[in-house]
């Protein structure tokens, strides 16, 4: 069930306040204020979704109060209550950001309709803000593949962990799939209809990170020209993914620890506490216990996050998955590029199996994407692999001279191909005399 929205009623007449209270209290949390000062005090202390405000107040006028409130919290919807003779002021209020005005005396049902429409608008605005932030990094839904025993265990662990609400710490080398795991946990959790919000701790400069996470109010610091809703607020009821959590400085670590423990925080420049219900998933490719011993990572935060540790094996420790991943990405990219690349040759697969993949799955994926984009053949062979690391890790130990000859043979053959067979042009490009080239073609048995 959705949580009740909170409505603040501001009116100097007790009778009016009480009748609003009667009508609203079943469906909403209602707060009451008799004047501008009371309204401001309540507003600063509570999260308020909508305000019903009399345009005439004993200590201020509705338009001034509206401006002050909007400055603190532009997202709060405000409905002005007015008498016929003050319609001009009400119109002014609309120009300044009020959602609507209602004229006294009014029909209760009409007011209720306006309230629910205003709240719905607020909800949509939040959703759009969230979707925009997600769109920036939109990715097609990516499937996680693996049949190595280590991966089967990992998939089991993901299912178990997804059902619980405890924090998760995903550790593994770069490119092993930490973000994919975090998304999988969220997608399988009861929170999957709510946002999955990524905080890219390493990519955001530390000066901006705090406002990115907690949000800020207008004027909170130089350059804060408008109020910004932070990622924690956007992620309410959903999951926050703290990527590269080890790069946070210890001050930010302390601030996040507080959110995890207390489930509340403040926007920069506004002491009002905001409550959130968030599941945290953090990732790191560093050895956190080691960082703790050096004083670079807070031990208390580590224990808070490490409720469920998930460790991703590097690709070199599950080489059985290499052919599966090659085919998985080849199918994806050849579909995307429209080229009909069907498979890798056995020799090519063998050299991939012998290679250690320091960049893990990401490196393999990038390589396949490159092949699928440039090749015009149905089968990718060892000769198509231009990465020296991969080719030479897979060759049998041999004399250097033989290895150099082998390289020259392939390289020269490719250059000649590239220039459409012209010996002259190829020699120029390689910076050798044409006769030297002709000699090499003969000695190395290059058939181009
Ligand atoms: N098991 C897998 N199956 C399919 N794709 C995978 C798998 N593991 C990783 N990938 C893909 O490899 C790429 C890298 O994965 P991801 O971004 O999750 O890695 P990471 O561990 O977060 O890396 P980094 O530490 O560099 O941020 C992504 O495009 C992801 O979709
Ligand atoms: Mg990542």
Tab-separated table of C-alpha atoms and ligand atoms in Angstrom:
chain	number	residue	atom	x	y	z
A	1	UNK	CA	0.000	0.000	0.000
A	2	UNK	CA	1.247	3.465	-0.763
A	3	UNK	CA	2.211	5.584	2.216
A	4	UNK	CA	-0.218	8.388	3.090
A	5	UNK	CA	0.670	11.809	1.749
A	6	UNK	CA	0.996	14.666	4.244
A	7	UNK	CA	-1.135	17.797	3.867
A	8	UNK	CA	-0.562	21.000	5.788
A	9	UNK	CA	-3.638	23.208	6.274
A	10	UNK	CA	-2.907	26.886	6.963
A	11	UNK	CA	-5.910	28.958	8.028
A	12	UNK	CA	-6.471	31.377	10.874
A	13	UNK	CA	-10.011	30.194	11.561
A	14	UNK	CA	-10.120	27.190	13.818
A	15	UNK	CA	-13.447	26.081	12.337
A	16	UNK	CA	-12.014	25.919	8.838
A	17	UNK	CA	-8.948	23.993	10.031
A	18	UNK	CA	-11.081	21.470	11.865
A	19	UNK	CA	-13.413	20.895	8.959
A	20	UNK	CA	-10.508	20.279	6.595
A	21	UNK	CA	-9.094	17.913	9.167
A	22	UNK	CA	-12.363	15.978	9.303
A	23	UNK	CA	-12.550	15.599	5.549
A	24	UNK	CA	-8.908	14.736	4.971
A	25	UNK	CA	-7.812	12.703	7.945
A	26	UNK	CA	-8.918	9.296	6.652
A	27	UNK	CA	-6.796	9.471	3.530
A	28	UNK	CA	-3.960	11.774	4.486
A	29	UNK	CA	-1.722	12.778	7.369
A	30	UNK	CA	-2.984	16.220	8.282
A	31	UNK	CA	-0.990	19.011	9.936
A	32	UNK	CA	-2.608	22.268	11.015
A	33	UNK	CA	-1.215	25.793	11.284
A	34	UNK	CA	-3.037	29.001	12.281
A	35	UNK	CA	-0.607	31.496	10.745
A	36	UNK	CA	2.478	31.923	8.590
A	37	UNK	CA	4.953	31.486	11.392
A	38	UNK	CA	3.413	28.215	12.573
A	39	UNK	CA	3.226	26.979	9.003
A	40	UNK	CA	6.907	27.692	8.436
A	41	UNK	CA	7.918	25.938	11.662
A	42	UNK	CA	5.894	22.825	10.809
A	43	UNK	CA	7.142	22.858	7.222
A	44	UNK	CA	10.772	22.939	8.276
A	45	UNK	CA	10.312	19.988	10.591
A	46	UNK	CA	8.195	17.676	8.449
A	47	UNK	CA	8.035	16.294	4.993
A	48	UNK	CA	4.961	17.965	3.482
A	49	UNK	CA	3.560	16.910	0.113
A	50	UNK	CA	0.817	19.494	-0.263
A	51	UNK	CA	-0.310	22.714	1.410
A	52	UNK	CA	-3.818	24.148	1.524
A	53	UNK	CA	-3.360	27.783	2.362
A	54	UNK	CA	-5.695	30.678	3.022
A	55	UNK	CA	-4.564	33.657	1.024
A	56	UNK	CA	-5.189	35.955	3.998
A	57	UNK	CA	-3.228	35.238	7.105
A	58	UNK	CA	-2.915	37.287	10.278
A	59	UNK	CA	0.887	37.652	10.217
A	60	UNK	CA	1.700	37.535	6.507
A	61	UNK	CA	-0.004	37.243	3.164
A	62	UNK	CA	-0.357	33.987	1.296
A	63	UNK	CA	1.740	35.086	-1.681
A	64	UNK	CA	4.777	35.959	0.438
A	65	UNK	CA	4.483	32.713	2.368
A	66	UNK	CA	4.128	30.767	-0.868
A	67	UNK	CA	7.359	32.225	-2.191
A	68	UNK	CA	9.250	31.372	0.970
A	69	UNK	CA	7.960	27.813	1.003
A	70	UNK	CA	8.670	27.254	-2.676
A	71	UNK	CA	12.187	28.473	-2.192
A	72	UNK	CA	12.806	25.810	0.403
A	73	UNK	CA	10.963	23.035	-1.381
A	74	UNK	CA	9.857	23.720	-4.959
A	75	UNK	CA	8.285	20.281	-5.254
A	76	UNK	CA	5.634	20.870	-2.612
A	77	UNK	CA	2.285	21.559	-4.236
A	78	UNK	CA	0.344	24.518	-2.861
A	79	UNK	CA	-3.393	25.164	-3.251
A	80	UNK	CA	-4.601	28.636	-2.314
A	81	UNK	CA	-7.965	29.141	-0.637
A	82	UNK	CA	-9.459	32.512	-1.473
A	83	UNK	CA	-12.552	34.707	-1.382
A	84	UNK	CA	-14.071	35.937	-4.627
A	85	UNK	CA	-12.858	39.482	-4.070
A	86	UNK	CA	-9.261	38.307	-3.841
A	87	UNK	CA	-9.105	36.388	-7.054
A	88	UNK	CA	-6.420	38.721	-8.452
A	89	UNK	CA	-4.060	37.716	-5.667
A	90	UNK	CA	-4.852	34.071	-6.287
A	91	UNK	CA	-3.942	34.449	-9.943
A	92	UNK	CA	-0.652	36.014	-8.911
A	93	UNK	CA	-0.030	33.049	-6.638
A	94	UNK	CA	-0.525	30.679	-9.567
A	95	UNK	CA	2.068	32.608	-11.545
A	96	UNK	CA	4.449	32.167	-8.640
A	97	UNK	CA	4.015	28.410	-8.593
A	98	UNK	CA	0.807	27.584	-6.740
A	99	UNK	CA	-0.904	24.536	-8.237
A	100	UNK	CA	-4.468	25.853	-8.131
A	101	UNK	CA	-6.844	28.075	-6.173
A	102	UNK	CA	-10.274	27.301	-4.760
A	103	UNK	CA	-12.895	29.921	-4.065
A	104	UNK	CA	-14.831	30.039	-0.811
A	105	UNK	CA	-17.393	28.667	-0.256
A	106	UNK	CA	-16.416	25.495	-2.040
A	107	UNK	CA	-17.741	22.011	-2.600
A	108	UNK	CA	-15.723	19.490	-0.599
A	109	UNK	CA	-15.580	16.944	-3.416
A	110	UNK	CA	-14.117	19.520	-5.802
A	111	UNK	CA	-11.340	20.294	-3.347
A	112	UNK	CA	-10.626	16.599	-2.843
A	113	UNK	CA	-10.317	16.112	-6.601
A	114	UNK	CA	-7.900	19.021	-6.909
A	115	UNK	CA	-5.833	17.643	-4.023
A	116	UNK	CA	-5.506	14.204	-5.509
A	117	UNK	CA	-4.632	15.621	-8.923
A	118	UNK	CA	-1.943	17.851	-7.398
A	119	UNK	CA	-0.447	14.936	-5.501
A	120	UNK	CA	-0.468	12.800	-8.615
A	121	UNK	CA	1.375	15.532	-10.468
A	122	UNK	CA	4.014	15.628	-7.720
A	123	UNK	CA	4.426	11.874	-7.970
A	124	UNK	CA	4.840	12.064	-11.746
A	125	UNK	CA	7.412	14.831	-11.478
A	126	UNK	CA	9.467	12.663	-9.148
A	127	UNK	CA	9.151	9.700	-11.412
A	128	UNK	CA	10.281	11.694	-14.431
A	129	UNK	CA	13.285	13.022	-12.522
A	130	UNK	CA	14.205	9.476	-11.645
A	131	UNK	CA	13.653	8.142	-15.154
A	132	UNK	CA	15.809	10.901	-16.586
A	133	UNK	CA	18.636	9.945	-14.290
A	134	UNK	CA	18.232	6.329	-15.336
A	135	UNK	CA	18.002	7.192	-19.018
A	136	UNK	CA	21.414	8.762	-18.931
A	137	UNK	CA	22.794	5.353	-18.435
A	138	UNK	CA	20.167	3.255	-20.083
A	139	UNK	CA	21.257	-0.186	-21.089
A	140	UNK	CA	19.257	-2.952	-22.629
A	141	UNK	CA	18.491	-5.588	-20.066
A	142	UNK	CA	21.601	-7.648	-19.894
A	143	UNK	CA	21.586	-11.310	-19.180
A	144	UNK	CA	24.235	-12.781	-16.988
A	145	UNK	CA	25.658	-15.970	-18.407
A	146	UNK	CA	27.897	-18.599	-16.863
A	147	UNK	CA	27.924	-22.335	-16.347
A	148	UNK	CA	31.102	-22.765	-14.377
A	149	UNK	CA	30.448	-24.190	-10.932
A	150	UNK	CA	31.558	-20.899	-9.362
A	151	UNK	CA	28.933	-19.017	-11.365
A	152	UNK	CA	26.148	-21.497	-10.567
A	153	UNK	CA	26.917	-20.935	-6.884
A	154	UNK	CA	26.895	-17.201	-7.495
A	155	UNK	CA	23.454	-17.316	-9.129
A	156	UNK	CA	22.139	-19.245	-6.119
A	157	UNK	CA	23.607	-16.669	-3.805
A	158	UNK	CA	21.998	-13.828	-5.790
A	159	UNK	CA	18.565	-15.433	-5.431
A	160	UNK	CA	19.004	-15.929	-1.698
A	161	UNK	CA	20.318	-12.447	-1.079
A	162	UNK	CA	17.635	-10.810	-3.273
A	163	UNK	CA	14.894	-12.033	-0.956
A	164	UNK	CA	16.389	-10.367	2.067
A	165	UNK	CA	16.799	-6.668	2.763
A	166	UNK	CA	20.333	-6.614	4.154
A	167	UNK	CA	23.189	-4.660	2.596
A	168	UNK	CA	25.325	-6.418	0.020
A	169	UNK	CA	29.000	-5.909	-0.716
A	170	UNK	CA	30.044	-7.120	-4.171
A	171	UNK	CA	33.770	-7.543	-4.559
A	172	UNK	CA	35.685	-8.548	-7.641
A	173	UNK	CA	38.239	-7.363	-10.159
A	174	UNK	CA	37.358	-4.778	-12.744
A	175	UNK	CA	35.037	-6.083	-15.453
A	176	UNK	CA	33.873	-9.197	-13.607
A	177	UNK	CA	30.220	-8.139	-13.579
A	178	UNK	CA	29.718	-6.378	-10.245
A	179	UNK	CA	27.144	-3.943	-11.584
A	180	UNK	CA	25.314	-6.734	-13.334
A	181	UNK	CA	25.090	-8.599	-10.019
A	182	UNK	CA	23.792	-5.493	-8.244
A	183	UNK	CA	21.060	-5.059	-10.861
A	184	UNK	CA	20.185	-8.740	-10.718
A	185	UNK	CA	19.753	-8.534	-6.938
A	186	UNK	CA	17.478	-5.522	-7.274
A	187	UNK	CA	15.473	-7.037	-10.132
A	188	UNK	CA	14.781	-10.165	-8.133
A	189	UNK	CA	14.027	-8.364	-4.884
A	190	UNK	CA	10.607	-7.204	-3.623
A	191	UNK	CA	11.838	-3.687	-4.399
A	192	UNK	CA	11.997	-4.336	-8.145
A	193	UNK	CA	9.133	-1.966	-9.005
A	194	UNK	CA	10.993	0.854	-7.292
A	195	UNK	CA	14.089	2.689	-8.477
A	196	UNK	CA	17.582	1.238	-8.810
A	197	UNK	CA	19.791	4.293	-8.439
A	198	UNK	CA	23.507	4.208	-9.184
A	199	UNK	CA	25.908	6.409	-7.268
A	200	UNK	CA	29.130	6.385	-9.199
A	201	UNK	CA	31.455	7.251	-6.345
A	202	UNK	CA	34.622	7.294	-8.454
A	203	UNK	CA	33.257	9.270	-11.393
A	204	UNK	CA	31.732	12.190	-9.513
A	205	UNK	CA	34.194	14.795	-8.188
A	206	UNK	CA	34.174	14.710	-4.400
A	207	UNK	CA	33.063	18.342	-4.202
A	208	UNK	CA	29.840	17.479	-6.032
A	209	UNK	CA	29.277	14.068	-4.540
A	210	UNK	CA	27.653	15.236	-1.334
A	211	UNK	CA	24.960	17.257	-3.093
A	212	UNK	CA	24.524	14.466	-5.647
A	213	UNK	CA	23.782	11.991	-2.858
A	214	UNK	CA	21.938	14.144	-0.338
A	215	UNK	CA	20.560	16.899	-2.562
A	216	UNK	CA	20.678	20.592	-1.724
A	217	UNK	CA	18.414	23.572	-1.349
A	218	UNK	CA	18.707	26.726	-3.378
A	219	UNK	CA	21.526	28.879	-2.027
A	220	UNK	CA	23.056	26.061	0.048
A	221	UNK	CA	26.431	26.904	-1.489
A	222	UNK	CA	27.803	29.181	-4.200
A	223	UNK	CA	26.400	27.963	-7.491
A	224	UNK	CA	23.386	26.184	-5.971
A	225	UNK	CA	20.891	28.109	-8.081
A	226	UNK	CA	18.037	25.748	-7.577
A	227	UNK	CA	16.985	22.990	-5.257
A	228	UNK	CA	18.195	19.529	-6.227
A	229	UNK	CA	16.737	16.249	-5.083
A	230	UNK	CA	19.524	13.853	-4.125
A	231	UNK	CA	19.923	10.260	-5.226
A	232	UNK	CA	18.956	8.920	-1.812
A	233	UNK	CA	15.587	10.620	-2.046
A	234	UNK	CA	15.046	9.374	-5.590
A	235	UNK	CA	15.803	5.854	-4.441
A	236	UNK	CA	13.249	5.793	-1.625
A	237	UNK	CA	11.783	2.255	-1.317
A	238	UNK	CA	14.266	1.041	-3.912
A	239	UNK	CA	17.945	0.161	-4.084
A	240	UNK	CA	21.022	2.368	-4.111
A	241	UNK	CA	24.109	0.964	-5.813
A	242	UNK	CA	27.286	2.509	-4.412
A	243	UNK	CA	29.756	1.752	-7.174
A	244	UNK	CA	33.470	1.908	-6.310
A	245	UNK	CA	32.583	2.594	-2.702
A	246	UNK	CA	36.282	2.458	-1.735
A	247	UNK	CA	36.899	5.802	-3.478
A	248	UNK	CA	34.738	7.737	-0.988
A	249	UNK	CA	36.756	9.812	1.439
A	250	UNK	CA	36.369	8.964	5.105
A	251	UNK	CA	34.104	11.966	5.786
A	252	UNK	CA	31.613	10.814	3.152
A	253	UNK	CA	31.940	7.266	4.457
A	254	UNK	CA	30.851	8.578	7.878
A	255	UNK	CA	27.881	10.423	6.392
A	256	UNK	CA	26.709	7.365	4.490
A	257	UNK	CA	27.136	5.176	7.533
A	258	UNK	CA	24.711	7.467	9.315
A	259	UNK	CA	22.104	7.089	6.555
A	260	UNK	CA	22.445	3.318	6.644
A	261	UNK	CA	22.055	3.223	10.418
A	262	UNK	CA	19.462	5.936	11.000
A	263	UNK	CA	17.625	5.775	7.648
A	264	UNK	CA	17.483	9.549	7.610
A	265	UNK	CA	19.523	12.477	6.347
A	266	UNK	CA	19.289	16.164	5.460
A	267	UNK	CA	19.632	18.015	2.198
A	268	UNK	CA	22.573	20.421	2.149
A	269	UNK	CA	21.360	23.770	3.411
A	270	UNK	CA	18.217	22.476	5.094
A	271	UNK	CA	18.216	20.848	8.516
A	272	UNK	CA	14.875	19.114	7.938
A	273	UNK	CA	15.291	15.367	8.346
A	274	UNK	CA	14.215	13.223	5.428
A	275	UNK	CA	13.376	9.603	6.090
A	276	UNK	CA	14.175	6.991	3.512
A	277	UNK	CA	13.773	3.274	3.133
A	278	UNK	CA	16.662	2.071	1.008
A	279	UNK	CA	18.514	-1.133	0.376
A	280	UNK	CA	22.215	-0.647	-0.172
A	281	UNK	CA	24.371	-2.641	-2.547
A	282	UNK	CA	28.007	-1.557	-2.718
A	283	UNK	CA	30.800	-2.639	-5.042
A	284	UNK	CA	34.549	-2.442	-4.945
A	285	UNK	CA	37.464	-3.868	-6.872
A	286	UNK	CA	39.848	-3.174	-3.995
A	287	UNK	CA	40.761	-5.301	-1.045
A	288	UNK	CA	38.724	-3.476	1.591
A	289	UNK	CA	40.244	-5.150	4.698
A	290	UNK	CA	43.594	-3.948	3.401
A	291	UNK	CA	42.263	-0.395	3.006
A	292	UNK	CA	40.864	-0.614	6.534
A	293	UNK	CA	44.260	-1.546	7.941
A	294	UNK	CA	45.732	1.518	6.216
A	295	UNK	CA	43.030	3.750	7.683
A	296	UNK	CA	41.501	4.519	4.277
A	297	UNK	CA	38.221	2.739	4.801
A	298	UNK	CA	36.024	2.806	7.884
A	299	UNK	CA	35.722	-0.556	9.514
A	300	UNK	CA	32.222	0.205	10.845
A	301	UNK	CA	30.995	1.018	7.325
A	302	UNK	CA	32.583	-2.162	6.008
A	303	UNK	CA	30.638	-4.274	8.521
A	304	UNK	CA	27.413	-2.409	7.767
A	305	UNK	CA	27.790	-3.090	4.045
A	306	UNK	CA	29.218	-6.555	4.261
A	307	UNK	CA	26.058	-8.191	5.626
A	308	UNK	CA	26.008	-10.324	2.493
A	309	UNK	CA	29.427	-10.620	0.869
A	310	UNK	CA	29.344	-11.558	-2.817
A	311	UNK	CA	32.702	-12.303	-4.406
A	312	UNK	CA	33.030	-12.449	-8.172
A	313	UNK	CA	35.713	-14.764	-9.552
A	314	UNK	CA	38.034	-13.345	-12.220
A	315	UNK	CA	37.519	-14.804	-15.679
A	316	UNK	CA	40.889	-16.621	-15.593
A	317	UNK	CA	39.536	-18.724	-12.701
A	318	UNK	CA	36.529	-19.886	-14.716
A	319	UNK	CA	37.919	-20.383	-18.157
A	320	UNK	CA	35.193	-22.911	-18.961
A	321	UNK	CA	32.899	-19.958	-19.424
A	322	UNK	CA	35.012	-18.371	-22.160
A	323	UNK	CA	33.394	-20.178	-25.149
A	324	UNK	CA	29.940	-19.492	-23.717
A	325	UNK	CA	30.681	-15.785	-23.273
A	326	UNK	CA	32.233	-15.567	-26.757
A	327	UNK	CA	29.087	-16.973	-28.327
A	328	UNK	CA	26.811	-14.908	-26.125
A	329	UNK	CA	28.455	-11.630	-27.172
A	330	UNK	CA	28.960	-12.682	-30.788
A	331	UNK	CA	25.236	-13.383	-31.114
A	332	UNK	CA	24.407	-10.049	-29.523
A	333	UNK	CA	26.772	-7.921	-31.587
A	334	UNK	CA	26.303	-9.594	-34.919
A	335	UNK	CA	22.591	-9.000	-34.508
A	336	UNK	CA	23.252	-5.397	-33.631
A	337	UNK	CA	25.657	-4.738	-36.512
A	338	UNK	CA	23.654	-6.795	-38.981
A	339	UNK	CA	26.746	-8.793	-39.980
A	340	UNK	CA	26.377	-12.508	-40.191
A	341	UNK	CA	29.322	-13.619	-38.082
A	342	UNK	CA	28.575	-17.124	-36.932
A	343	UNK	CA	31.461	-18.438	-34.903
A	344	UNK	CA	35.070	-18.417	-33.788
A	345	UNK	CA	37.469	-20.998	-35.184
A	346	UNK	CA	38.756	-23.646	-32.815
A	347	UNK	CA	42.238	-22.149	-32.989
A	348	UNK	CA	40.877	-18.742	-32.040
A	349	UNK	CA	38.951	-20.216	-29.113
A	350	UNK	CA	42.056	-22.039	-27.941
A	351	UNK	CA	44.052	-18.852	-27.898
A	352	UNK	CA	41.278	-17.119	-25.945
A	353	UNK	CA	41.308	-19.977	-23.446
A	354	UNK	CA	45.059	-19.630	-22.966
A	355	UNK	CA	44.833	-15.898	-22.364
A	356	UNK	CA	44.426	-14.504	-18.835
A	357	UNK	CA	41.949	-11.662	-19.473
A	358	UNK	CA	43.163	-9.011	-17.025
A	359	UNK	CA	40.123	-6.901	-17.984
A	360	UNK	CA	37.823	-9.893	-17.406
A	361	UNK	CA	34.408	-10.124	-19.088
A	362	UNK	CA	34.457	-6.486	-20.154
A	363	UNK	CA	37.699	-7.034	-22.110
A	364	UNK	CA	36.256	-10.101	-23.803
A	365	UNK	CA	33.036	-8.294	-24.607
A	366	UNK	CA	34.866	-5.307	-26.142
A	367	UNK	CA	36.976	-7.626	-28.241
A	368	UNK	CA	33.973	-9.489	-29.618
A	369	UNK	CA	32.226	-6.221	-30.366
A	370	UNK	CA	35.253	-5.092	-32.370
A	371	UNK	CA	35.304	-8.313	-34.396
A	372	UNK	CA	31.601	-8.224	-35.064
A	373	UNK	CA	31.895	-4.660	-36.298
A	374	UNK	CA	34.874	-4.972	-38.625
A	375	UNK	CA	34.886	-8.512	-39.956
A	376	UNK	CA	33.267	-9.475	-43.216
A	377	UNK	CA	33.700	-13.170	-42.658
A	378	UNK	CA	31.375	-15.759	-41.197
A	379	UNK	CA	34.084	-17.253	-39.039
A	380	UNK	CA	36.641	-15.392	-36.976
A	381	UNK	CA	40.024	-17.063	-37.114
A	382	UNK	CA	43.268	-16.723	-35.211
A	383	UNK	CA	44.679	-14.509	-37.975
A	384	UNK	CA	41.962	-11.967	-37.319
A	385	UNK	CA	43.045	-11.497	-33.747
A	386	UNK	CA	45.345	-8.528	-33.709
A	387	UNK	CA	45.868	-8.351	-29.954
A	388	UNK	CA	49.510	-9.421	-29.451
A	389	UNK	CA	48.831	-10.354	-25.813
A	390	UNK	CA	46.266	-12.911	-26.826
A	391	UNK	CA	48.123	-14.298	-29.799
A	392	UNK	CA	51.473	-14.609	-28.095
A	393	UNK	CA	50.219	-15.996	-24.832
A	394	UNK	CA	48.797	-18.809	-26.855
A	395	UNK	CA	51.804	-19.613	-29.031
A	396	UNK	CA	54.084	-22.453	-28.167
A	397	UNK	CA	57.518	-21.413	-26.924
A	398	UNK	CA	59.769	-21.026	-29.974
A	399	UNK	CA	62.913	-19.307	-31.142
A	400	UNK	CA	62.614	-15.537	-31.250
A	401	UNK	CA	63.707	-15.499	-34.866
A	402	UNK	CA	60.863	-17.838	-35.811
A	403	UNK	CA	58.363	-15.745	-33.865
A	404	UNK	CA	59.579	-12.555	-35.584
A	405	UNK	CA	59.361	-14.218	-38.987
A	406	UNK	CA	55.852	-15.372	-38.189
A	407	UNK	CA	54.845	-11.859	-37.210
A	408	UNK	CA	56.468	-10.309	-40.313
A	409	UNK	CA	54.738	-12.793	-42.556
A	410	UNK	CA	51.290	-11.929	-41.198
A	411	UNK	CA	51.916	-8.238	-40.913
A	412	UNK	CA	53.345	-7.746	-44.399
A	413	UNK	CA	50.573	-9.875	-45.873
A	414	UNK	CA	47.975	-7.652	-44.199
A	415	UNK	CA	49.552	-4.391	-45.351
A	416	UNK	CA	49.694	-5.635	-48.944
A	417	UNK	CA	46.037	-6.648	-48.706
A	418	UNK	CA	45.091	-3.285	-47.305
A	419	UNK	CA	46.602	-1.377	-50.254
A	420	UNK	CA	44.978	-3.663	-52.782
A	421	UNK	CA	48.097	-5.639	-53.650
A	422	UNK	CA	50.450	-2.802	-54.618
A	423	UNK	CA	53.998	-3.781	-53.616
A	424	UNK	CA	55.211	-0.260	-54.222
A	425	UNK	CA	52.636	1.352	-51.932
A	426	UNK	CA	53.110	-1.294	-49.227
A	427	UNK	CA	56.901	-0.761	-49.202
A	428	UNK	CA	56.402	2.992	-48.896
A	429	UNK	CA	54.046	2.597	-45.951
A	430	UNK	CA	56.389	0.250	-44.122
A	431	UNK	CA	59.374	2.462	-44.874
A	432	UNK	CA	61.437	-0.210	-46.634
A	433	UNK	CA	62.856	-0.482	-50.134
A	434	UNK	CA	60.691	-2.257	-52.681
A	435	UNK	CA	63.433	-4.839	-53.255
A	436	UNK	CA	63.617	-5.586	-49.520
A	437	UNK	CA	59.908	-6.210	-49.592
A	438	UNK	CA	60.121	-8.480	-52.611
A	439	UNK	CA	62.892	-10.419	-50.853
A	440	UNK	CA	60.772	-10.897	-47.759
A	441	UNK	CA	57.752	-11.999	-49.792
A	442	UNK	CA	59.920	-14.698	-51.298
A	443	UNK	CA	61.781	-15.767	-48.136
A	444	UNK	CA	58.754	-15.770	-45.889
A	445	UNK	CA	56.536	-17.323	-48.481
A	446	UNK	CA	53.949	-14.573	-48.359
A	447	UNK	CA	51.159	-15.241	-50.791
A	448	UNK	CA	49.333	-12.046	-51.444
B	1	LIG	N1	28.518	-13.195	-16.559
B	1	LIG	C1	28.282	-12.262	-17.469
B	1	LIG	N2	27.448	-12.482	-18.494
B	1	LIG	C2	27.222	-11.538	-19.434
B	1	LIG	N3	27.774	-10.324	-19.422
B	1	LIG	C3	28.618	-10.027	-18.431
B	1	LIG	C4	28.915	-10.971	-17.392
B	1	LIG	N4	29.787	-10.397	-16.543
B	1	LIG	C5	30.029	-9.168	-17.007
B	1	LIG	N5	29.319	-8.927	-18.139
B	1	LIG	C6	29.359	-7.712	-18.954
B	1	LIG	O1	30.669	-7.191	-18.872
B	1	LIG	C7	30.668	-5.781	-18.701
B	1	LIG	C8	31.332	-5.433	-17.403
B	1	LIG	O2	30.490	-5.793	-16.330
B	1	LIG	P1	30.233	-4.803	-15.097
B	1	LIG	O3	30.115	-3.410	-15.575
B	1	LIG	O4	29.130	-5.361	-14.300
B	1	LIG	O5	31.641	-5.006	-14.381
B	1	LIG	P2	32.209	-4.374	-13.035
B	1	LIG	O6	32.644	-5.514	-12.191
B	1	LIG	O7	31.214	-3.429	-12.486
B	1	LIG	O8	33.508	-3.639	-13.572
B	1	LIG	P3	34.243	-2.320	-12.989
B	1	LIG	O9	34.877	-2.691	-11.688
B	1	LIG	O10	35.267	-2.045	-14.051
B	1	LIG	O11	33.195	-1.281	-12.888
B	1	LIG	C9	29.225	-5.343	-18.753
B	1	LIG	O12	28.921	-4.888	-20.030
B	1	LIG	C10	28.452	-6.599	-18.424
B	1	LIG	O13	27.211	-6.594	-19.043
B	2	LIG	MG1	31.282	-1.342	-12.411
